[in-house]
Amino acid sequence: MNIAHFIFGVFGNATALFLFLAPVVTFKRIIKNKSTEQFSGIPYVMTLLNNLLSAWYGLPFVSPNNILVTTINGTGAVIESVYVLIFLILAPRKEKVKIGGLLAIILSIFAIVALVSLLALHDTKRKVFCGVAASVFSIIMYGSPLSIMRLVIKTKSVEYMPFLLSLFCFLCGTSWFIFGLIGRDPFIAVPNGFGSALGAMQLILYFIYYDKNPEEKKKTTTDHGVELGLNGNGKAHHNIQDGKSNTQPSINGHV
């Protein structure tokens, strides 16, 4: 059981890391153009909070046997921090104020959760408090793909839902779901089970609408942006603007 628990944790780390690094292409474009254009920084700030809460939850004094949860979410927090920093440097002034304000709020939330769990709670109560906080934000992140799934159904095109992204979202959510089941940890199993199910739905939609009439794909909106933030142990963010598809995954390696 311990070996299986470890193996699924390692696999979850690998798939989550892939999702964390997926936005690199988008940020290369932002740095090259020295502008954030119409991209939103909000999903990255929210994913940062999710990573921080999940990394805190995985610490041994909060929940035993979940150190792999901390390793991937700690890594994710560093990566998301870089994304947020780039936004704060290159975004227009109005966007900088919005992202900076949101960043202050999410850091305050994390600080409150950490301090309350350290100073006021112990043992099981501490685990439950931190687990609920991490799970709530994880489920919110996992629910974000619903907008891109609605777009796929509406346009009958998977142009803006890359197969590999959907596949790794499914694999990541499934890995952490099994990890949570083996470790008998509902705060990992439940949100990631939700994420795994959504990943499976994305794959089903992909195979239903793949290779439909190419003309249908050209009818998708070209003049306004559609953004999607997805986490979880796989969380993704898609931007569609000027007729181009940009995928910005934001994933949480835990919940």
mmCIF file of C-alpha atoms in Angstrom:
data_model
loop_
_atom_site.group_PDB
_atom_site.id
_atom_site.type_symbol
_atom_site.label_atom_id
_atom_site.label_comp_id
_atom_site.label_asym_id
_atom_site.label_seq_id
_atom_site.Cartn_x
_atom_site.Cartn_y
_atom_site.Cartn_z
ATOM 1 C CA MET A 1 0.000 0.000 0.000
ATOM 2 C CA ASN A 2 2.841 2.414 0.891
ATOM 3 C CA ILE A 3 4.626 1.642 -2.379
ATOM 4 C CA ALA A 4 1.453 2.191 -4.432
ATOM 5 C CA HIS A 5 0.788 5.405 -2.521
ATOM 6 C CA PHE A 6 4.284 6.644 -3.350
ATOM 7 C CA ILE A 7 4.108 5.614 -7.022
ATOM 8 C CA PHE A 8 0.831 7.428 -7.656
ATOM 9 C CA GLY A 9 2.189 10.465 -5.838
ATOM 10 C CA VAL A 10 5.267 10.552 -8.063
ATOM 11 C CA PHE A 11 3.146 10.132 -11.197
ATOM 12 C CA GLY A 12 0.874 12.917 -9.980
ATOM 13 C CA ASN A 13 3.912 15.155 -9.494
ATOM 14 C CA ALA A 14 5.114 14.467 -13.054
ATOM 15 C CA THR A 15 1.774 15.165 -14.745
ATOM 16 C CA ALA A 16 1.131 18.256 -12.616
ATOM 17 C CA LEU A 17 4.566 19.656 -13.467
ATOM 18 C CA PHE A 18 3.736 19.331 -17.173
ATOM 19 C CA LEU A 19 0.602 21.380 -16.626
ATOM 20 C CA PHE A 20 2.409 24.007 -14.542
ATOM 21 C CA LEU A 21 4.938 24.563 -17.330
ATOM 22 C CA ALA A 22 2.426 24.623 -20.185
ATOM 23 C CA PRO A 23 1.927 28.443 -20.035
ATOM 24 C CA VAL A 24 5.617 29.002 -20.828
ATOM 25 C CA VAL A 25 4.743 29.413 -24.525
ATOM 26 C CA THR A 26 2.242 32.135 -23.689
ATOM 27 C CA PHE A 27 4.707 33.971 -21.456
ATOM 28 C CA LYS A 28 7.398 33.818 -24.130
ATOM 29 C CA ARG A 29 4.970 35.747 -26.319
ATOM 30 C CA ILE A 30 4.207 38.229 -23.531
ATOM 31 C CA ILE A 31 7.901 38.866 -22.862
ATOM 32 C CA LYS A 32 8.702 39.131 -26.568
ATOM 33 C CA ASN A 33 5.927 41.689 -27.125
ATOM 34 C CA LYS A 34 6.554 43.364 -23.752
ATOM 35 C CA SER A 35 2.794 43.367 -23.245
ATOM 36 C CA THR A 36 0.221 41.122 -21.563
ATOM 37 C CA GLU A 37 -2.217 42.042 -24.372
ATOM 38 C CA GLN A 38 -5.684 40.678 -23.505
ATOM 39 C CA PHE A 39 -4.409 37.837 -21.333
ATOM 40 C CA SER A 40 -5.694 37.760 -17.758
ATOM 41 C CA GLY A 41 -3.428 37.355 -14.752
ATOM 42 C CA ILE A 42 -6.248 36.362 -12.414
ATOM 43 C CA PRO A 43 -6.025 32.566 -13.016
ATOM 44 C CA TYR A 44 -2.331 32.609 -12.099
ATOM 45 C CA VAL A 45 -2.933 34.495 -8.865
ATOM 46 C CA MET A 46 -5.762 32.134 -7.886
ATOM 47 C CA THR A 47 -3.682 29.090 -8.757
ATOM 48 C CA LEU A 48 -0.892 30.487 -6.592
ATOM 49 C CA LEU A 49 -3.287 30.540 -3.633
ATOM 50 C CA ASN A 50 -4.357 26.994 -4.408
ATOM 51 C CA ASN A 51 -0.721 25.862 -4.543
ATOM 52 C CA LEU A 52 0.142 27.579 -1.266
ATOM 53 C CA LEU A 53 -2.826 26.087 0.588
ATOM 54 C CA SER A 54 -2.194 22.604 -0.817
ATOM 55 C CA ALA A 55 1.541 22.762 -0.090
ATOM 56 C CA TRP A 56 0.733 23.790 3.478
ATOM 57 C CA TYR A 57 -1.781 20.962 3.824
ATOM 58 C CA GLY A 58 0.828 18.399 2.734
ATOM 59 C CA LEU A 59 3.329 19.353 5.459
ATOM 60 C CA PRO A 60 3.903 16.538 8.008
ATOM 61 C CA PHE A 61 2.649 18.541 11.014
ATOM 62 C CA VAL A 62 -0.644 19.196 9.170
ATOM 63 C CA SER A 63 -1.290 15.861 7.412
ATOM 64 C CA PRO A 64 1.141 12.910 7.650
ATOM 65 C CA ASN A 65 2.286 10.940 4.579
ATOM 66 C CA ASN A 66 1.471 13.712 2.104
ATOM 67 C CA ILE A 67 4.911 15.231 1.546
ATOM 68 C CA LEU A 68 4.586 14.610 -2.227
ATOM 69 C CA VAL A 69 1.625 16.970 -2.169
ATOM 70 C CA THR A 70 3.892 19.645 -0.723
ATOM 71 C CA THR A 71 6.728 19.067 -3.208
ATOM 72 C CA ILE A 72 4.631 19.584 -6.337
ATOM 73 C CA ASN A 73 2.539 22.422 -4.934
ATOM 74 C CA GLY A 74 5.638 24.138 -3.585
ATOM 75 C CA THR A 75 7.135 23.886 -7.075
ATOM 76 C CA GLY A 76 3.877 25.119 -8.573
ATOM 77 C CA ALA A 77 3.820 28.091 -6.191
ATOM 78 C CA VAL A 78 7.292 29.142 -7.379
ATOM 79 C CA ILE A 79 6.297 28.814 -11.049
ATOM 80 C CA GLU A 80 3.021 30.690 -10.584
ATOM 81 C CA SER A 81 4.874 33.414 -8.669
ATOM 82 C CA VAL A 82 7.090 33.952 -11.712
ATOM 83 C CA TYR A 83 4.017 34.220 -13.963
ATOM 84 C CA VAL A 84 2.404 36.743 -11.603
ATOM 85 C CA LEU A 85 5.631 38.768 -11.377
ATOM 86 C CA ILE A 86 5.793 38.991 -15.178
ATOM 87 C CA PHE A 87 2.218 40.279 -15.208
ATOM 88 C CA LEU A 88 3.003 42.890 -12.571
ATOM 89 C CA ILE A 89 5.948 44.124 -14.650
ATOM 90 C CA LEU A 90 4.427 44.112 -18.145
ATOM 91 C CA ALA A 91 0.695 44.659 -17.609
ATOM 92 C CA PRO A 92 -0.960 48.074 -18.119
ATOM 93 C CA ARG A 93 -1.221 50.205 -14.986
ATOM 94 C CA LYS A 94 -4.901 49.400 -14.393
ATOM 95 C CA GLU A 95 -4.213 45.671 -14.672
ATOM 96 C CA LYS A 96 -1.193 45.976 -12.372
ATOM 97 C CA VAL A 97 -3.366 47.546 -9.676
ATOM 98 C CA LYS A 98 -5.995 44.798 -10.043
ATOM 99 C CA ILE A 99 -3.490 41.935 -9.978
ATOM 100 C CA GLY A 100 -1.487 43.544 -7.171
ATOM 101 C CA GLY A 101 -4.634 43.971 -5.064
ATOM 102 C CA LEU A 102 -5.731 40.388 -5.709
ATOM 103 C CA LEU A 103 -2.243 39.131 -4.854
ATOM 104 C CA ALA A 104 -2.377 40.977 -1.515
ATOM 105 C CA ILE A 105 -5.763 39.374 -0.765
ATOM 106 C CA ILE A 106 -4.710 35.809 -1.565
ATOM 107 C CA LEU A 107 -1.496 36.146 0.444
ATOM 108 C CA SER A 108 -3.578 37.429 3.359
ATOM 109 C CA ILE A 109 -5.925 34.442 3.066
ATOM 110 C CA PHE A 110 -2.993 32.041 3.079
ATOM 111 C CA ALA A 111 -1.405 33.816 6.051
ATOM 112 C CA ILE A 112 -4.663 33.617 8.024
ATOM 113 C CA VAL A 113 -5.092 29.890 7.282
ATOM 114 C CA ALA A 114 -1.466 29.172 8.222
ATOM 115 C CA LEU A 115 -1.529 31.213 11.434
ATOM 116 C CA VAL A 116 -4.891 29.878 12.614
ATOM 117 C CA SER A 117 -3.809 26.287 11.961
ATOM 118 C CA LEU A 118 -0.526 26.837 13.805
ATOM 119 C CA LEU A 119 -1.709 28.844 16.793
ATOM 120 C CA ALA A 120 -5.313 27.806 17.398
ATOM 121 C CA LEU A 121 -5.689 24.260 16.109
ATOM 122 C CA HIS A 122 -3.990 20.939 16.692
ATOM 123 C CA ASP A 123 -3.915 17.420 15.242
ATOM 124 C CA THR A 124 -7.190 16.423 13.545
ATOM 125 C CA LYS A 125 -8.776 19.884 13.770
ATOM 126 C CA ARG A 126 -5.735 21.422 12.079
ATOM 127 C CA LYS A 127 -5.851 18.839 9.276
ATOM 128 C CA VAL A 128 -9.579 19.317 8.683
ATOM 129 C CA PHE A 129 -9.330 23.120 8.658
ATOM 130 C CA CYS A 130 -6.422 23.196 6.188
ATOM 131 C CA GLY A 131 -7.880 20.359 4.106
ATOM 132 C CA VAL A 132 -11.237 22.081 3.670
ATOM 133 C CA ALA A 133 -9.551 25.359 2.680
ATOM 134 C CA ALA A 134 -7.358 23.650 0.082
ATOM 135 C CA SER A 135 -10.221 21.520 -1.257
ATOM 136 C CA VAL A 136 -12.601 24.446 -1.751
ATOM 137 C CA PHE A 137 -10.148 26.358 -3.930
ATOM 138 C CA SER A 138 -9.163 23.189 -5.762
ATOM 139 C CA ILE A 139 -12.763 22.414 -6.722
ATOM 140 C CA ILE A 140 -13.230 26.007 -7.888
ATOM 141 C CA MET A 141 -10.173 25.615 -10.110
ATOM 142 C CA TYR A 142 -11.309 22.234 -11.406
ATOM 143 C CA GLY A 143 -14.682 23.696 -12.349
ATOM 144 C CA SER A 144 -13.168 26.310 -14.642
ATOM 145 C CA PRO A 145 -12.932 24.014 -17.723
ATOM 146 C CA LEU A 146 -16.718 24.025 -17.934
ATOM 147 C CA SER A 147 -16.582 27.211 -20.023
ATOM 148 C CA ILE A 148 -14.250 25.730 -22.642
ATOM 149 C CA MET A 149 -16.325 22.538 -22.721
ATOM 150 C CA ARG A 150 -19.403 24.667 -23.406
ATOM 151 C CA LEU A 151 -17.500 26.361 -26.233
ATOM 152 C CA VAL A 152 -16.598 22.972 -27.741
ATOM 153 C CA ILE A 153 -20.245 21.887 -27.716
ATOM 154 C CA LYS A 154 -21.418 25.219 -29.141
ATOM 155 C CA THR A 155 -18.865 25.354 -31.977
ATOM 156 C CA LYS A 156 -18.637 21.585 -32.488
ATOM 157 C CA SER A 157 -14.878 22.091 -32.613
ATOM 158 C CA VAL A 158 -12.023 20.996 -30.348
ATOM 159 C CA GLU A 159 -9.719 23.631 -31.803
ATOM 160 C CA TYR A 160 -9.434 25.393 -28.467
ATOM 161 C CA MET A 161 -9.234 22.270 -26.297
ATOM 162 C CA PRO A 162 -5.851 20.618 -27.004
ATOM 163 C CA PHE A 163 -5.871 16.858 -26.655
ATOM 164 C CA LEU A 164 -2.622 16.584 -24.674
ATOM 165 C CA LEU A 165 -3.797 19.196 -22.195
ATOM 166 C CA SER A 166 -7.066 17.342 -21.609
ATOM 167 C CA LEU A 167 -5.208 14.039 -21.357
ATOM 168 C CA PHE A 168 -2.755 15.300 -18.748
ATOM 169 C CA CYS A 169 -5.569 16.942 -16.780
ATOM 170 C CA PHE A 170 -7.280 13.563 -16.646
ATOM 171 C CA LEU A 171 -4.092 11.667 -15.746
ATOM 172 C CA CYS A 172 -3.127 14.203 -13.100
ATOM 173 C CA GLY A 173 -6.552 14.230 -11.448
ATOM 174 C CA THR A 174 -6.773 10.433 -11.566
ATOM 175 C CA SER A 175 -3.304 9.983 -10.055
ATOM 176 C CA TRP A 176 -4.051 12.225 -7.097
ATOM 177 C CA PHE A 177 -7.525 10.727 -6.704
ATOM 178 C CA ILE A 178 -6.012 7.250 -6.315
ATOM 179 C CA PHE A 179 -3.263 8.700 -4.103
ATOM 180 C CA GLY A 180 -5.972 10.112 -1.832
ATOM 181 C CA LEU A 181 -7.926 6.842 -1.795
ATOM 182 C CA ILE A 182 -4.877 4.774 -0.862
ATOM 183 C CA GLY A 183 -3.952 7.284 1.823
ATOM 184 C CA ARG A 184 -7.593 7.440 2.986
ATOM 185 C CA ASP A 185 -7.513 11.204 2.668
ATOM 186 C CA PRO A 186 -10.834 12.690 1.490
ATOM 187 C CA PHE A 187 -9.299 16.167 1.159
ATOM 188 C CA ILE A 188 -7.154 14.835 -1.680
ATOM 189 C CA ALA A 189 -9.453 12.156 -3.103
ATOM 190 C CA VAL A 190 -12.705 14.138 -3.380
ATOM 191 C CA PRO A 191 -11.527 17.253 -5.295
ATOM 192 C CA ASN A 192 -9.253 15.214 -7.518
ATOM 193 C CA GLY A 193 -12.016 12.714 -8.218
ATOM 194 C CA PHE A 194 -14.030 15.701 -9.412
ATOM 195 C CA GLY A 195 -11.075 16.810 -11.538
ATOM 196 C CA SER A 196 -10.594 13.330 -12.975
ATOM 197 C CA ALA A 197 -14.264 13.186 -13.987
ATOM 198 C CA LEU A 198 -14.047 16.573 -15.710
ATOM 199 C CA GLY A 199 -10.868 15.471 -17.491
ATOM 200 C CA ALA A 200 -12.660 12.354 -18.717
ATOM 201 C CA MET A 201 -15.539 14.502 -19.981
ATOM 202 C CA GLN A 202 -13.089 16.658 -21.923
ATOM 203 C CA LEU A 203 -11.607 13.564 -23.575
ATOM 204 C CA ILE A 204 -15.084 12.290 -24.455
ATOM 205 C CA LEU A 205 -15.963 15.654 -26.025
ATOM 206 C CA TYR A 206 -12.680 15.598 -27.911
ATOM 207 C CA PHE A 207 -13.467 12.258 -29.533
ATOM 208 C CA ILE A 208 -17.066 13.271 -30.261
ATOM 209 C CA TYR A 209 -16.161 16.519 -32.033
ATOM 210 C CA TYR A 210 -12.725 15.703 -33.412
ATOM 211 C CA ASP A 211 -12.420 16.071 -37.198
ATOM 212 C CA LYS A 212 -15.833 17.619 -37.637
ATOM 213 C CA ASN A 213 -16.447 19.818 -40.663
ATOM 214 C CA PRO A 214 -13.394 22.142 -40.858
ATOM 215 C CA GLU A 215 -15.682 24.975 -41.935
ATOM 216 C CA GLU A 216 -17.427 24.749 -38.601
ATOM 217 C CA LYS A 217 -14.146 25.397 -36.814
ATOM 218 C CA LYS A 218 -13.679 28.663 -38.700
ATOM 219 C CA LYS A 219 -16.940 30.017 -37.334
ATOM 220 C CA THR A 220 -15.558 30.387 -33.806
ATOM 221 C CA THR A 221 -15.341 33.883 -32.402
ATOM 222 C CA THR A 222 -12.346 35.879 -33.598
ATOM 223 C CA ASP A 223 -12.826 39.322 -32.100
ATOM 224 C CA HIS A 224 -13.068 38.661 -28.379
ATOM 225 C CA GLY A 225 -11.187 36.627 -25.800
ATOM 226 C CA VAL A 226 -12.354 33.496 -24.066
ATOM 227 C CA GLU A 227 -10.396 32.626 -20.973
ATOM 228 C CA LEU A 228 -10.415 29.479 -18.929
ATOM 229 C CA GLY A 229 -8.496 28.727 -15.779
ATOM 230 C CA LEU A 230 -8.224 24.993 -14.956
ATOM 231 C CA ASN A 231 -6.444 23.359 -11.659
ATOM 232 C CA GLY A 232 -6.281 20.806 -10.028
ATOM 233 C CA ASN A 233 -4.070 18.442 -10.203
ATOM 234 C CA GLY A 234 -4.489 19.661 -13.394
ATOM 235 C CA LYS A 235 -5.728 22.999 -13.984
ATOM 236 C CA ALA A 236 -5.740 24.865 -17.421
ATOM 237 C CA HIS A 237 -6.237 28.339 -18.732
ATOM 238 C CA HIS A 238 -7.134 28.928 -22.387
ATOM 239 C CA ASN A 239 -7.035 32.249 -24.156
ATOM 240 C CA ILE A 240 -8.643 32.764 -27.530
ATOM 241 C CA GLN A 241 -8.034 36.071 -29.180
ATOM 242 C CA ASP A 242 -7.553 37.347 -32.683
ATOM 243 C CA GLY A 243 -8.508 33.920 -33.973
ATOM 244 C CA LYS A 244 -5.543 32.245 -32.254
ATOM 245 C CA SER A 245 -5.584 29.694 -29.506
ATOM 246 C CA ASN A 246 -3.324 30.074 -26.507
ATOM 247 C CA THR A 247 -3.352 27.518 -23.759
ATOM 248 C CA GLN A 248 -2.379 28.618 -20.276
ATOM 249 C CA PRO A 249 -2.700 25.691 -17.907
ATOM 250 C CA SER A 250 -2.665 26.357 -14.212
ATOM 251 C CA ILE A 251 -2.623 23.274 -12.204
ATOM 252 C CA ASN A 252 -2.443 22.380 -8.678
ATOM 253 C CA GLY A 253 -0.598 19.194 -7.879
ATOM 254 C CA HIS A 254 -2.864 18.383 -4.985
ATOM 255 C CA VAL A 255 -6.489 19.352 -5.098
#
